[in-house]
C-alpha cells in the first residue's frame, strides 16, 4: 500500500460519499424540524412567560454547571494526566462512568446519595437544612454529574500531549509549580480546555433524564428547556417545535462562534495551538 | 492487499447505496391491513394500567396461544402524541376521555369505557408526616408533588384541590403518575395525589390516605382501536377481552372499578 500524500487537495470519493451520508444524517432531523416549524407562532410561543422562564433556568443552570465542571474537572484531569498513583485507572473510569449511565438511573443514584434520605444528603439536610431535590441547585448537580466527564476526558487527553520538558524548563528558570501550570501548561491546552468547556456546557443544556428524576419539574425553578419541550410535546406539539428551535439556535450559535475563533480548527495543523 | 482494495470499496459503496435505497423504499411502502386475528399487536396503555395490563396480556395469550401482544406504557397525553406522530398503536387505553379525543384520525368505532379509578393521597409507609386529608398538603413541612396540567392526573389533582378549597404549592410537576409515586417511594416527597391503583401497586412501599367521595374525581378509562391500526381485527379481539368478565376480574384485582 502506498503512503498517502499529506495535505492532499481532494478527499477520496468513498470518504466523501460516506461523509456526505453522515452530514445528511445529522442535518435531516433539523431540516425536518424547520420544515414543520409553525413560523407564524414563533413570536407568540417565545414571548410566553413560561417559555422565557424555562430558557432562563436552562441558561443559568447550564452555565453554572459548566463553571463547576471547569473548577473541579481541570484539577482532576491534571492529576490524572500528570501523576501516576495506584488506582488511577479506577479513578479515571469512575469519573467518566456517568457518561454511559442512563441519565434516569443517574438521577435515581443522585437521590440515593444527595437526596433527603441519601447517604450524604441526609446530613446536608440535618446539619445545614440544605435539600437539593426540587431546587435549582439540584438541576445544576444533575447537570454537572453528566457533563463533567466531557471536560475531564478532553482536557486530560490534551494534558498528556504537552511535552513535559516545557514545564521542566520553566521550573529551572525559577517558576513555581502554580506559575508553571498557569503560564505554561494551561495556555498549551487552551483549545482543549475551551472545547471541553463547550462540550460540557452543551451536554448540561440538553440534560433531561437526570434533571427530571432528581430535580423534578417546576416552572421557573427546575423546569429547563428540555423538560418544557418534552411536556409541550404532549399538549401542543407545535410549541414544542418552537422551543426546540430556540435551544438549537442558542447551541448552534455558540458552537459555531467558538469553534473558529478559539479552537483554531480549520487552519491549525498542530494539535497544540500557540498561545 | 492492494488487489482486494477496489472490491472492498465497492462493497462499502453498495452498502451506502443500499441504505439510501432501503430508506426510501420504507417511506413509500403502501399501508397494508392485516386481518389475521392472531397478528401481533401493540397496545398503548396509560401508565396506571401497567400492572393490570401485564396480567391481562398473559391471560390473553393463554386464551389465544398464537396471538402476540406488546405493551407501550406512558402518560396518556404522551401516548396520544406518539400515535399522532405515527407510532404503530393497535389499541389505545387512555386514562381520560380528553386524550382519547385528541387521537388523529380518530378510532374504529366509538371508544368504550372499560374501567374507573379514584384518587388517593399517597404517603410513605407509616405516614410519618401524619397526613390525614387534603388540607395537610398545603402544610409548609410537607413536600407535595403533583403532575403537569397536561397529564390527566395533574388535571384531576387540580380539580380535587379546587373542590376541597385547598391551595397547595407542588414542589414538582412530574411528567406522569409513576413519577409522583417514585418521588414518594424514594422518600424525596411526602405526599402526592395518585390513583388508588398506584397505591395498591406500590405494595408495602407506600400508604394511601382516602379523599372524601364528594371532592374525589372518578377517572373513566376509554379503550379503542386507532383508525391507523394495521391489525384492526386482532386489536378488536384484545379490546373485547379487556371488556370481558375475565378482563374485568383482573382489573378489579388491581383496584379498578367498573365503568
Tab-separated table of C-alpha atoms in Angstrom, chain A residues 69 76 90-110 113-114 140-153 200 203-204 207-211:
chain	number	residue	atom	x	y	z
A	69	UNK	CA	-17.231	21.256	35.830
A	76	UNK	CA	-8.988	16.158	38.202
A	90	UNK	CA	-10.157	3.108	38.543
A	91	UNK	CA	-10.461	6.808	39.319
A	92	UNK	CA	-10.493	7.605	35.602
A	93	UNK	CA	-13.198	5.020	34.911
A	94	UNK	CA	-15.216	6.263	37.872
A	95	UNK	CA	-15.110	9.874	36.760
A	96	UNK	CA	-16.406	9.036	33.304
A	97	UNK	CA	-18.925	6.402	34.345
A	98	UNK	CA	-21.841	8.818	34.307
A	99	UNK	CA	-21.397	9.166	30.530
A	100	UNK	CA	-22.609	5.632	29.977
A	101	UNK	CA	-25.128	5.517	32.810
A	102	UNK	CA	-28.687	6.079	31.559
A	103	UNK	CA	-29.406	9.615	32.853
A	104	UNK	CA	-32.624	8.488	34.564
A	105	UNK	CA	-30.635	5.924	36.541
A	106	UNK	CA	-28.136	8.678	37.275
A	107	UNK	CA	-30.985	10.742	38.698
A	108	UNK	CA	-32.075	7.920	40.987
A	109	UNK	CA	-28.449	7.359	42.026
A	110	UNK	CA	-28.282	11.048	42.946
A	113	UNK	CA	-26.510	9.931	47.551
A	114	UNK	CA	-27.668	13.554	47.671
A	140	UNK	CA	-27.009	22.015	38.495
A	141	UNK	CA	-25.948	18.920	40.450
A	142	UNK	CA	-27.674	16.660	37.915
A	143	UNK	CA	-26.094	18.550	35.021
A	144	UNK	CA	-22.581	18.519	36.491
A	145	UNK	CA	-22.923	14.789	37.088
A	146	UNK	CA	-23.493	14.070	33.411
A	147	UNK	CA	-21.462	16.929	31.897
A	148	UNK	CA	-18.154	16.978	33.776
A	149	UNK	CA	-16.758	13.781	32.182
A	150	UNK	CA	-16.714	15.537	28.798
A	151	UNK	CA	-14.399	18.190	30.191
A	152	UNK	CA	-12.221	15.755	32.111
A	153	UNK	CA	-11.707	13.497	29.089
A	200	UNK	CA	-19.858	20.032	28.982
A	203	UNK	CA	-24.370	18.457	27.475
A	204	UNK	CA	-25.713	20.320	30.522
A	207	UNK	CA	-29.751	17.335	30.024
A	208	UNK	CA	-33.151	15.763	30.566
A	209	UNK	CA	-33.248	12.382	32.313
A	210	UNK	CA	-31.229	13.078	35.431
A	211	UNK	CA	-32.824	16.507	35.795
